[in-house]
Amino acid sequence: MRSIEEDVLKVLITKEEIDERCAELAEQLHRDYQDENPIFLCILKGAMPFMAKMLDHLKFKMQIECIRVKSYDGMNSTGSVKIDDFNFDLIKDRHVILVEDIIDTGLTMKKTSDLFKEKGVKSLEILALLNKPVLNKVPLNPKYIGFEIPNEFVIGFGLDYDEQYRNLPYVGVLKPEVVKH
Ligand code: XMP
Ligand code: MG
């Protein structure tokens, strides 16, 4: 059987490192939200594994909602951000934490967080597994970040290349011959 792992050039962040960091982030969130019953808003599809891993460690009262936001096509940011229908009554006067896989230019999170602020949340913070600081274009100040990574296109642990590789248990970089040019 051929494994998708054969397409991986290098592992950037191991499963164990992700698990350890999620436990640390959960401690921080516990301190900040233990009495607030916040809503974790999981941004589909990329943030699914990260959200699930966080759930292993979050022990306080909380709710989960999901939203679909799309901005990438293949390896390129399209610049436009699409948000599917969402019942904004759910988040009115609530503490909301946007859960995202990766911040690149920051445009996706900026547009999403601005929209939720307009819709009357009580507070809004960002929890992202990865950040590429050298590419950040807009002021965002994400409060909870798993790892800062260099400017490389990464896949795995929810992150995809043309919808593939989300099921890798770690974050890695693809072999150049796998990528269509
Ligand atoms: P912006 O530029 O809006 O981009 O901050 C954030 C969104 O772009 C996707 N993205 C990536 N997806 N590997 C991926 O699989 C990457 O290296 C990468 N960089 C950005 C991601 O969907 C995120 O929501
Ligand atoms: Mg995403």
Tab-separated table of C-alpha atoms in Angstrom, residues 15-145:
chain	number	residue	atom	x	y	z
A	15	LYS	CA	2.583	14.803	16.669
A	16	GLU	CA	4.164	14.816	20.143
A	17	GLU	CA	5.175	18.487	19.865
A	18	ILE	CA	1.638	19.397	18.787
A	19	ASP	CA	0.123	17.480	21.693
A	20	GLU	CA	2.467	19.095	24.222
A	21	ARG	CA	1.800	22.593	22.878
A	22	CYS	CA	-1.984	22.030	22.869
A	23	ALA	CA	-1.789	21.117	26.567
A	24	GLU	CA	0.045	24.399	27.266
A	25	LEU	CA	-2.473	26.422	25.261
A	26	ALA	CA	-5.325	24.717	27.121
A	27	GLU	CA	-3.784	25.775	30.457
A	28	GLN	CA	-3.633	29.373	29.261
A	29	LEU	CA	-7.256	29.199	28.032
A	30	HIS	CA	-8.317	27.650	31.311
A	31	ARG	CA	-6.879	30.616	33.210
A	32	ASP	CA	-8.633	33.085	30.887
A	33	TYR	CA	-12.018	31.405	30.331
A	34	GLN	CA	-12.791	28.864	33.076
A	35	ASP	CA	-15.811	30.820	34.333
A	36	GLU	CA	-16.923	32.286	30.985
A	37	ASN	CA	-18.466	29.333	29.092
A	38	PRO	CA	-16.885	30.551	25.824
A	39	ILE	CA	-17.722	29.452	22.281
A	40	PHE	CA	-14.887	27.877	20.310
A	41	LEU	CA	-15.618	28.586	16.679
A	42	CYS	CA	-13.816	25.970	14.622
A	43	ILE	CA	-12.944	27.140	11.131
A	44	LEU	CA	-13.584	24.270	8.738
A	45	LYS	CA	-11.977	22.304	7.397
A	46	GLY	CA	-8.377	23.029	8.343
A	47	ALA	CA	-8.825	23.574	12.072
A	48	MET	CA	-10.719	20.316	12.709
A	49	PRO	CA	-7.794	18.174	13.977
A	50	PHE	CA	-6.454	21.094	16.036
A	51	MET	CA	-9.871	21.689	17.615
A	52	ALA	CA	-10.183	17.964	18.372
A	53	LYS	CA	-6.736	17.882	19.970
A	54	MET	CA	-7.565	20.941	22.070
A	55	LEU	CA	-10.698	19.134	23.288
A	56	ASP	CA	-8.478	16.419	24.799
A	57	HIS	CA	-7.105	19.108	27.094
A	58	LEU	CA	-9.947	21.585	27.704
A	59	LYS	CA	-11.726	20.710	30.939
A	60	PHE	CA	-13.925	23.734	31.610
A	61	LYS	CA	-17.447	24.595	30.483
A	62	MET	CA	-17.470	25.542	26.799
A	63	GLN	CA	-19.369	25.207	23.519
A	64	ILE	CA	-18.265	24.448	19.971
A	65	GLU	CA	-19.627	25.863	16.738
A	66	CYS	CA	-18.261	25.487	13.229
A	67	ILE	CA	-17.995	27.834	10.297
A	68	ARG	CA	-16.698	27.409	6.764
A	69	VAL	CA	-14.261	30.030	5.587
A	70	LYS	CA	-12.335	29.663	2.349
A	71	SER	CA	-9.547	31.817	0.992
A	72	TYR	CA	-6.962	29.556	-0.585
A	73	ASP	CA	-6.894	27.886	-3.961
A	74	GLY	CA	-4.104	25.329	-4.314
A	75	MET	CA	-1.076	27.067	-2.841
A	76	ASN	CA	-2.226	30.632	-3.382
A	77	SER	CA	-4.178	33.006	-1.207
A	78	THR	CA	-7.024	34.244	-3.418
A	79	GLY	CA	-7.316	37.499	-1.502
A	80	SER	CA	-11.071	37.111	-1.166
A	81	VAL	CA	-12.575	35.437	1.889
A	82	LYS	CA	-15.808	33.464	1.632
A	83	ILE	CA	-17.874	32.801	4.740
A	84	ASP	CA	-20.814	30.390	4.516
A	85	ASP	CA	-24.187	30.999	6.179
A	86	PHE	CA	-23.946	31.155	9.938
A	87	ASN	CA	-26.565	31.790	12.588
A	88	PHE	CA	-25.076	34.851	14.276
A	89	ASP	CA	-27.652	34.737	17.104
A	90	LEU	CA	-25.501	31.933	18.545
A	91	ILE	CA	-22.617	34.239	19.324
A	92	LYS	CA	-24.397	37.414	20.466
A	93	ASP	CA	-22.968	38.631	23.820
A	94	ARG	CA	-20.723	35.590	24.061
A	95	HIS	CA	-16.986	35.193	24.493
A	96	VAL	CA	-15.800	33.766	21.186
A	97	ILE	CA	-12.491	32.123	20.316
A	98	LEU	CA	-11.850	31.650	16.603
A	99	VAL	CA	-9.943	28.407	16.047
A	100	GLU	CA	-7.823	28.415	12.907
A	101	ASP	CA	-5.160	26.176	11.402
A	102	ILE	CA	-2.766	28.830	10.113
A	103	ILE	CA	-2.310	32.574	9.803
A	104	ASP	CA	-0.485	33.646	6.673
A	105	THR	CA	-1.209	37.212	5.525
A	106	GLY	CA	-3.782	37.415	8.334
A	107	LEU	CA	-6.511	38.537	5.932
A	108	THR	CA	-8.791	35.560	6.562
A	109	MET	CA	-8.711	36.054	10.312
A	110	LYS	CA	-8.991	39.827	10.053
A	111	LYS	CA	-12.102	39.642	7.864
A	112	THR	CA	-13.648	36.872	9.961
A	113	SER	CA	-12.963	38.568	13.286
A	114	ASP	CA	-14.232	41.941	12.029
A	115	LEU	CA	-17.462	40.286	10.916
A	116	PHE	CA	-18.003	38.600	14.285
A	117	LYS	CA	-17.270	41.809	16.150
A	118	GLU	CA	-19.927	43.560	14.054
A	119	LYS	CA	-22.389	40.836	15.022
A	120	GLY	CA	-22.112	41.685	18.708
A	121	VAL	CA	-19.779	39.216	20.414
A	122	LYS	CA	-18.809	40.009	24.008
A	123	SER	CA	-15.149	39.383	23.249
A	124	LEU	CA	-13.167	37.811	20.469
A	125	GLU	CA	-9.727	36.194	20.437
A	126	ILE	CA	-7.832	34.025	17.969
A	127	LEU	CA	-6.403	30.581	18.622
A	128	ALA	CA	-4.258	29.383	15.706
A	129	LEU	CA	-2.050	26.319	15.484
A	130	LEU	CA	0.467	28.050	13.200
A	131	ASN	CA	1.560	31.537	12.279
A	132	LYS	CA	3.888	32.649	9.490
A	133	PRO	CA	4.974	36.021	10.964
A	134	VAL	CA	7.086	37.097	7.990
A	135	LEU	CA	3.967	37.049	5.800
A	136	ASN	CA	1.610	38.857	8.188
A	137	LYS	CA	0.175	41.867	6.356
A	138	VAL	CA	-2.645	43.122	8.562
A	139	PRO	CA	-2.660	44.009	12.274
A	140	LEU	CA	-4.239	41.085	14.083
A	141	ASN	CA	-2.567	40.357	17.441
A	142	PRO	CA	-3.639	36.713	17.749
A	143	LYS	CA	-3.571	35.889	21.465
A	144	TYR	CA	-3.031	32.117	21.304
A	145	ILE	CA	-0.523	30.705	18.814
